[in-house]
Coordinates of C-alpha atoms and ligand atoms in Angstrom, one line a residue:
M169 CA 9.7 -19.9 -6.1
A170 CA 11.1 -22.1 -8.8
I171 CA 13.6 -20.6 -11.2
H172 CA 12.6 -21.6 -14.7
A173 CA 15.2 -23.1 -16.9
S174 CA 15.9 -21.5 -20.3
T175 CA 16.0 -23.8 -23.3
A176 CA 16.4 -22.7 -26.9
D177 CA 12.7 -23.3 -27.4
T178 CA 11.1 -21.6 -24.4
V179 CA 11.4 -18.3 -22.6
T180 CA 10.1 -17.5 -19.1
A181 CA 9.6 -14.1 -17.7
E182 CA 8.6 -13.5 -14.0
T183 CA 7.4 -10.0 -13.5
P184 CA 6.2 -8.5 -10.2
A185 CA 3.1 -6.4 -9.6
N186 CA 3.6 -2.9 -8.4
I187 CA 1.6 -0.7 -6.1
A188 CA 1.4 3.0 -6.9
L189 CA 2.2 5.5 -4.2
L190 CA 1.2 8.3 -6.6
K191 CA -1.6 6.9 -8.8
Y192 CA -2.0 6.9 -12.5
W193 CA -5.7 7.5 -13.0
G194 CA -7.1 9.1 -16.2
K195 CA -5.5 9.4 -19.7
D196 CA -5.1 12.3 -21.9
D197 CA -4.6 10.1 -25.0
G198 CA -6.0 6.6 -24.6
A199 CA -4.7 5.4 -28.0
R200 CA -1.1 6.2 -27.0
Q201 CA -1.5 5.5 -23.4
W202 CA -0.6 9.0 -22.3
P203 CA -1.5 9.4 -18.7
S204 CA -3.1 12.6 -17.3
N205 CA -0.4 12.7 -14.6
A206 CA 2.9 11.2 -13.5
S207 CA 2.9 8.2 -11.2
I208 CA 5.4 6.7 -8.7
S209 CA 5.3 3.0 -7.6
M210 CA 7.0 0.4 -5.5
T211 CA 7.7 -2.9 -7.2
L212 CA 6.7 -6.0 -5.1
T213 CA 8.6 -9.2 -4.6
H214 CA 6.1 -12.1 -4.1
C215 CA 3.1 -11.0 -6.1
R216 CA 4.3 -12.0 -9.6
T217 CA 3.1 -13.2 -13.0
I218 CA 5.1 -16.1 -14.4
T219 CA 4.8 -16.4 -18.2
T220 CA 6.4 -19.1 -20.4
V221 CA 6.4 -18.7 -24.2
Q222 CA 7.1 -21.2 -26.9
A223 CA 6.3 -21.5 -30.6
N224 CA 2.8 -22.6 -31.7
A225 CA 2.4 -24.4 -35.0
G226 CA -1.3 -23.5 -35.3
D227 CA -2.8 -20.4 -37.0
D228 CA -3.5 -18.5 -33.8
D229 CA -1.9 -18.0 -30.4
V230 CA -2.8 -20.4 -27.6
V231 CA -3.1 -18.7 -24.2
V232 CA -3.5 -20.7 -20.9
L233 CA -4.1 -18.6 -17.8
Q234 CA -4.1 -20.3 -14.4
G235 CA -4.7 -23.6 -16.2
E236 CA -7.6 -22.4 -18.3
R237 CA -7.4 -21.9 -22.1
L238 CA -8.6 -18.4 -23.0
T239 CA -10.5 -17.4 -26.1
R240 CA -10.2 -14.1 -27.9
T241 CA -13.5 -13.0 -26.5
T242 CA -13.1 -13.6 -22.7
A243 CA -12.3 -10.5 -20.5
H244 CA -8.6 -11.5 -20.0
G245 CA -8.4 -13.0 -23.5
I246 CA -9.3 -9.7 -25.2
K247 CA -6.4 -7.9 -23.5
I248 CA -3.8 -10.6 -23.9
F249 CA -4.5 -11.4 -27.6
A250 CA -4.7 -7.6 -28.4
Q251 CA -1.3 -7.1 -26.8
L252 CA 0.2 -10.0 -28.8
D253 CA -1.3 -8.6 -32.1
F254 CA 0.0 -5.1 -31.2
L255 CA 3.5 -6.4 -30.6
R256 CA 3.6 -8.4 -33.8
T257 CA 2.4 -5.5 -35.8
M258 CA 4.6 -2.9 -34.1
C259 CA 7.8 -5.0 -34.2
G260 CA 7.3 -7.1 -37.4
F261 CA 7.1 -10.6 -36.0
T262 CA 4.8 -13.3 -37.4
Q263 CA 5.3 -16.5 -35.3
K264 CA 2.2 -17.5 -33.3
L265 CA 2.9 -18.4 -29.7
Q266 CA 1.9 -20.8 -27.0
I267 CA 1.7 -19.0 -23.7
T268 CA 1.3 -20.4 -20.3
T269 CA 0.8 -17.8 -17.6
S270 CA -0.1 -17.8 -13.9
N271 CA -0.1 -15.4 -10.9
T272 CA 1.2 -16.1 -7.4
F273 CA -1.7 -14.0 -6.1
P274 CA -5.5 -13.7 -6.5
L275 CA -6.8 -12.0 -9.7
A276 CA -9.1 -8.9 -9.9
C277 CA -9.1 -8.0 -6.2
G278 CA -6.9 -4.9 -6.1
I279 CA -3.4 -6.3 -6.7
A280 CA -2.2 -5.1 -10.1
S281 CA -2.3 -8.3 -12.2
S282 CA -2.6 -6.3 -15.4
A283 CA 0.7 -4.6 -14.6
S284 CA 2.6 -7.8 -13.9
G285 CA 0.8 -9.8 -16.5
M286 CA 1.3 -7.4 -19.4
A287 CA 5.0 -6.8 -18.4
A288 CA 5.6 -10.6 -18.3
L289 CA 3.8 -11.2 -21.6
T290 CA 5.6 -8.4 -23.4
L291 CA 9.1 -9.4 -22.1
A292 CA 8.7 -13.1 -22.7
A293 CA 7.2 -12.7 -26.2
L294 CA 9.8 -10.2 -27.3
A295 CA 12.7 -12.4 -26.0
Y296 CA 11.2 -15.4 -27.8
W297 CA 10.6 -13.7 -31.1
T298 CA 14.0 -12.0 -31.2
G299 CA 15.8 -15.2 -30.0
L300 CA 17.6 -13.0 -27.5
H301 CA 17.0 -14.7 -24.2
S302 CA 18.9 -12.5 -21.8
W303 CA 18.8 -8.8 -20.7
D304 CA 22.2 -8.2 -22.1
T305 CA 21.6 -9.6 -25.5
L306 CA 18.3 -7.9 -25.8
A307 CA 19.8 -4.5 -24.8
A308 CA 22.8 -5.0 -27.2
A309 CA 20.3 -5.4 -30.1
G310 CA 18.4 -2.2 -29.1
W311 CA 15.7 -3.9 -27.0
T312 CA 16.4 -1.8 -23.9
R313 CA 14.3 -2.0 -20.8
E314 CA 12.9 1.4 -21.7
R315 CA 11.8 0.2 -25.1
I316 CA 10.2 -3.0 -23.7
A317 CA 8.5 -0.9 -21.0
A318 CA 7.0 1.4 -23.6
L319 CA 5.6 -1.6 -25.5
A320 CA 4.3 -3.2 -22.3
R321 CA 2.5 0.2 -21.5
Q322 CA 0.2 -0.3 -24.4
G323 CA -1.3 -3.4 -22.8
S324 CA -1.7 -1.8 -19.4
G325 CA -0.2 1.6 -18.5
S326 CA 1.0 0.5 -15.1
A327 CA 2.9 -2.4 -16.7
C328 CA 5.6 -0.1 -17.8
R329 CA 6.6 0.4 -14.1
S330 CA 6.9 -3.3 -13.5
L331 CA 10.0 -3.5 -15.7
W332 CA 12.1 -2.2 -12.9
G333 CA 12.6 -3.1 -9.2
G334 CA 12.6 -0.7 -6.3
L335 CA 10.8 2.7 -6.7
V336 CA 9.8 3.6 -10.2
H337 CA 8.7 7.0 -11.7
W338 CA 6.6 7.2 -14.8
Q339 CA 6.9 10.8 -16.0
R340 CA 4.1 12.1 -18.3
G341 CA 6.3 14.4 -20.5
A342 CA 5.0 17.2 -22.7
S343 CA 3.6 14.9 -25.4
P344 CA 2.8 11.1 -25.6
D345 CA 6.2 10.5 -27.2
Q346 CA 8.1 12.2 -24.4
Q347 CA 6.8 9.9 -21.6
R348 CA 9.7 8.4 -19.6
V349 CA 9.9 5.5 -17.1
Y350 CA 12.9 5.0 -14.9
Q351 CA 14.0 3.5 -11.6
L352 CA 14.1 6.2 -8.9
E353 CA 15.9 4.0 -6.4
D354 CA 16.6 0.3 -6.2
E355 CA 15.1 -2.2 -3.7
N356 CA 17.8 -1.6 -1.1
Y357 CA 17.1 2.1 -0.7
L358 CA 14.1 1.9 1.6
R359 CA 13.0 -1.5 2.9
L360 CA 9.3 -0.9 2.6
Y361 CA 6.7 -3.7 3.2
D362 CA 3.3 -3.9 1.6
I363 CA 1.0 -6.1 3.7
I364 CA -2.0 -6.8 1.4
V365 CA -5.3 -7.4 3.1
T366 CA -7.7 -9.1 0.7
P367 CA -11.3 -9.2 1.9
E368 CA -13.2 -12.4 1.3
L369 CA -15.1 -12.6 -2.0
A370 CA -13.7 -9.3 -3.2
T371 CA -13.8 -9.3 -7.0
K372 CA -13.4 -6.2 -9.1
T373 CA -16.4 -5.7 -11.4
V374 CA -15.3 -2.7 -13.4
S375 CA -12.0 -2.9 -15.2
S376 CA -9.3 -0.2 -14.7
S377 CA -9.6 0.7 -18.4
A378 CA -13.2 1.6 -17.9
G379 CA -12.3 3.5 -14.7
H380 CA -9.6 5.6 -16.5
A381 CA -12.2 6.5 -19.2
R382 CA -14.6 7.8 -16.5
A383 CA -12.1 9.7 -14.4
H384 CA -12.4 12.9 -16.3
S385 CA -16.1 13.0 -15.6
S386 CA -15.4 13.7 -11.9
P387 CA -15.8 17.5 -11.0
L388 CA -12.8 16.9 -8.8
F389 CA -10.5 15.7 -11.5
A390 CA -9.2 19.0 -12.6
L391 CA -8.6 20.0 -9.0
R392 CA -6.7 16.8 -8.5
I393 CA -4.4 17.4 -11.5
A394 CA -3.8 20.9 -10.4
G395 CA -2.6 19.7 -6.9
L396 CA -0.5 16.7 -8.1
Q397 CA 2.7 18.6 -8.9
E398 CA 2.9 19.6 -5.3
R399 CA 2.1 16.1 -4.0
Q400 CA 4.7 14.6 -6.3
R401 CA 7.3 17.1 -5.1
D402 CA 6.5 16.3 -1.5
L403 CA 6.6 12.6 -2.2
L404 CA 9.9 12.8 -3.9
A405 CA 11.2 14.8 -0.9
A406 CA 9.9 12.3 1.6
L407 CA 11.6 9.5 -0.3
A408 CA 14.9 11.5 -0.5
L409 CA 14.7 11.9 3.3
Q410 CA 13.6 8.3 3.7
D411 CA 10.9 9.7 6.0
V412 CA 8.4 6.8 6.2
E413 CA 5.9 8.8 8.3
W414 CA 5.8 11.8 5.8
L415 CA 5.7 9.4 2.9
G416 CA 3.0 7.3 4.5
S417 CA 0.8 10.3 5.2
L418 CA 1.1 11.5 1.5
V419 CA 0.4 8.0 0.2
E420 CA -2.8 7.9 2.3
Q421 CA -4.0 11.3 1.2
E422 CA -3.4 10.2 -2.4
A423 CA -5.3 6.9 -1.9
L424 CA -8.3 8.8 -0.4
E425 CA -8.3 11.3 -3.2
F426 CA -8.1 8.5 -5.8
C427 CA -11.3 7.0 -4.1
Q428 CA -13.0 10.4 -4.2
I429 CA -12.3 10.8 -7.9
M430 CA -13.9 7.4 -8.5
S431 CA -16.9 7.9 -6.3
T432 CA -17.7 11.3 -8.0
C433 CA -17.3 10.2 -11.6
A434 CA -20.3 9.4 -13.8
P435 CA -21.5 6.8 -13.2
P436 CA -19.7 6.5 -9.8
L437 CA -17.2 3.8 -9.2
V438 CA -16.6 2.2 -5.8
Y439 CA -13.9 -0.5 -5.6
A440 CA -13.6 -0.4 -1.8
S441 CA -16.0 -2.6 0.1
A442 CA -17.3 -2.3 3.7
E443 CA -14.6 -4.7 4.7
S444 CA -11.9 -2.5 3.0
L445 CA -13.2 0.5 4.9
A446 CA -13.1 -1.4 8.2
V447 CA -9.4 -2.3 7.6
M448 CA -8.6 1.4 6.8
T449 CA -10.4 2.7 9.9
W450 CA -8.7 0.0 12.1
L451 CA -5.3 1.0 10.8
R452 CA -5.8 4.7 11.3
Q453 CA -7.1 4.2 14.9
G454 CA -4.2 1.9 15.7
R455 CA -1.8 4.5 14.4
Q456 CA -3.5 7.3 16.4
R457 CA -3.2 5.2 19.6
G458 CA 0.5 4.8 18.8
D459 CA 0.2 1.0 18.3
F460 CA 2.2 1.1 15.0
V461 CA 3.4 3.2 12.2
A462 CA 1.7 2.0 9.1
Y463 CA -0.3 3.6 6.3
F464 CA -2.8 2.4 3.7
T465 CA -3.2 2.7 0.1
V466 CA -5.6 1.0 -2.4
D467 CA -5.6 0.0 -6.1
A468 CA -8.6 -0.6 -8.4
G469 CA -10.1 -3.3 -6.1
A470 CA -11.1 -4.0 -2.6
S471 CA -7.7 -5.0 -1.2
V472 CA -6.1 -2.7 1.3
H473 CA -2.3 -2.3 1.0
V474 CA -0.7 -1.6 4.4
L475 CA 2.7 0.1 3.9
C476 CA 5.3 0.1 6.7
A477 CA 9.0 -0.2 7.4
A478 CA 10.5 -3.7 7.4
S479 CA 11.2 -3.7 11.2
A480 CA 7.5 -3.1 11.9
A481 CA 6.1 -5.6 9.4
P482 CA 5.9 -8.8 11.5
D483 CA 4.0 -7.2 14.3
I484 CA 1.6 -5.4 12.0
A485 CA 0.9 -8.5 10.0
A486 CA 0.2 -10.4 13.2
A487 CA -2.1 -7.6 14.4
I488 CA -4.0 -7.7 11.1
R489 CA -4.4 -11.4 11.2
T490 CA -5.8 -11.2 14.7
A491 CA -8.2 -8.4 13.9
F492 CA -9.3 -9.8 10.5
P493 CA -9.0 -13.6 10.6
Q494 CA -11.5 -13.9 7.8
H495 CA -9.4 -12.0 5.3
G496 CA -6.5 -13.1 3.1
V497 CA -3.1 -11.5 4.1
I498 CA -0.1 -11.4 1.8
V499 CA 3.1 -10.1 3.3
D500 CA 5.0 -8.6 0.4
R501 CA 7.9 -6.1 0.2
I502 CA 9.8 -4.0 -2.2
G503 CA 11.6 -6.2 -4.7
S504 CA 14.3 -6.4 -7.3
G505 CA 12.1 -6.5 -10.4
P506 CA 11.5 -8.8 -13.3
R507 CA 13.5 -11.9 -14.2
L508 CA 14.1 -13.2 -17.6
N509 CA 14.9 -16.9 -17.6
G510 CA 15.8 -16.5 -13.9
A511 CA 18.1 -13.4 -14.2
T512 CA 17.2 -9.9 -13.0
R513 CA 20.0 -8.2 -15.0
Ligands
LIG706 O1 -2.5 0.0 -15.8 P1 -4.0 0.1 -15.8 O2 -4.5 0.6 -17.0 O3 -4.6 -1.2 -15.3 O4 -4.3 1.2 -14.6 C1 -4.0 0.9 -13.3 C2 -4.2 2.1 -12.5 C3 -4.0 1.9 -11.0 O5 -3.5 0.6 -10.7 C4 -5.4 2.0 -10.3 C5 -3.1 2.9 -10.4 C6 -1.7 2.8 -10.7 O6 -1.0 3.8 -10.9 O7 -1.2 1.6 -10.8

C-alpha cells in the first residue's frame, strides 16, 4: 500500500475497519450515539479506507468515493455530508473541503466500511482544518485520539474503535457523556487473523443505522443485555489468558445471538445469506472433526469472518478457497491502527 505524502495543502488518513468480538447493536440514545451495551473489537490491517482532504473553493464540499462524485442525497452522501456539517458546527470550522476517499475492500457486504470511512473522514478533516498534520501536534493542541474518536462516533458508532490498533474496548458508561474508548491491547499481544469470506453478489440492503433502531423490538433484546456483562467478563478473561479456543467460542456465541436479535426484531432483519450459513456450517464441522481451530463471526452483512491464530491462517485460508472457490476471500489480521500522513503515532 502506498504511503501518502503530506503537503501543506493536503492531508491523508488511512484508517482500518474493525470487527467486533462483542457487538454494538442497539442504542439507548441515538442522538448522542450512546450504545445499549459495551463492545470489544479487533482492528484490521488490510481492510482500510484512504481519505485525502484539501480545500475546496466552491460553496459546498466535494466528495468523491471510489471515483464517483457523491451528492448530498445518495445513501453514502447523506452520511458523509452530515458528518462534515456536524464537525464544522461542533468545532467551529468553516472551510469547505474536497474529499477523495476509497476502500481497499468491497462496500456493503459485512466489512465495516462505515467504521473505517467515518474514522478516516473525521481524522483527515480535523487535521486539515486545524492545520495540525501529525498525531503529536494534534494531541498537543488538545485534539487527542479520544476526542477525535468521540467525534468520529457521531458518524458511525463503531468508527470510534477504528482510531486505535489492536484490541479496542468501547465502554458504555453510566451516561452518554461517560462513554470511553481505549486500546485494551496492541496488535502484538495476540496475533489473530480474520479471514473474510465474501459470498458472491452479497450486498447489504438495510443499513446498520436502521438495524440499530429495530434492535429494541426483539423480545430477546432485554435478555441479551442482561447476559452481556457476563459474556464481556468472560471475553476479557479469555483475552487475558490469550486462550484462542475460549475466546473463539465466546465470539461465535455472540455472533449467533446477534443474528437472533436481528431475525426476531420487527420487521425481521437477516443479513446472512444461504452462502454465509454454508460457510459457518462448514467451519463448525471442520472444527468438530479436528481439522482446524477457527471460529466465525459476522457483521451487518453476508460476509463471514473466520478468526484464528496466525499459525493456522495459511492452511485455513487454503481450505476455504478449496471449499468455496466461488467466494471472495480476504486474509486480514490484527493491525496497528490508523495512519495520518503515513504515521501511526
Ligand atoms: O457503527 P454502526 O452504526 O455502523 O454499527 C455497526 C454495528 C456492527 O458493525 C454490526 C457491530 C459492531 O459493533 O461493529
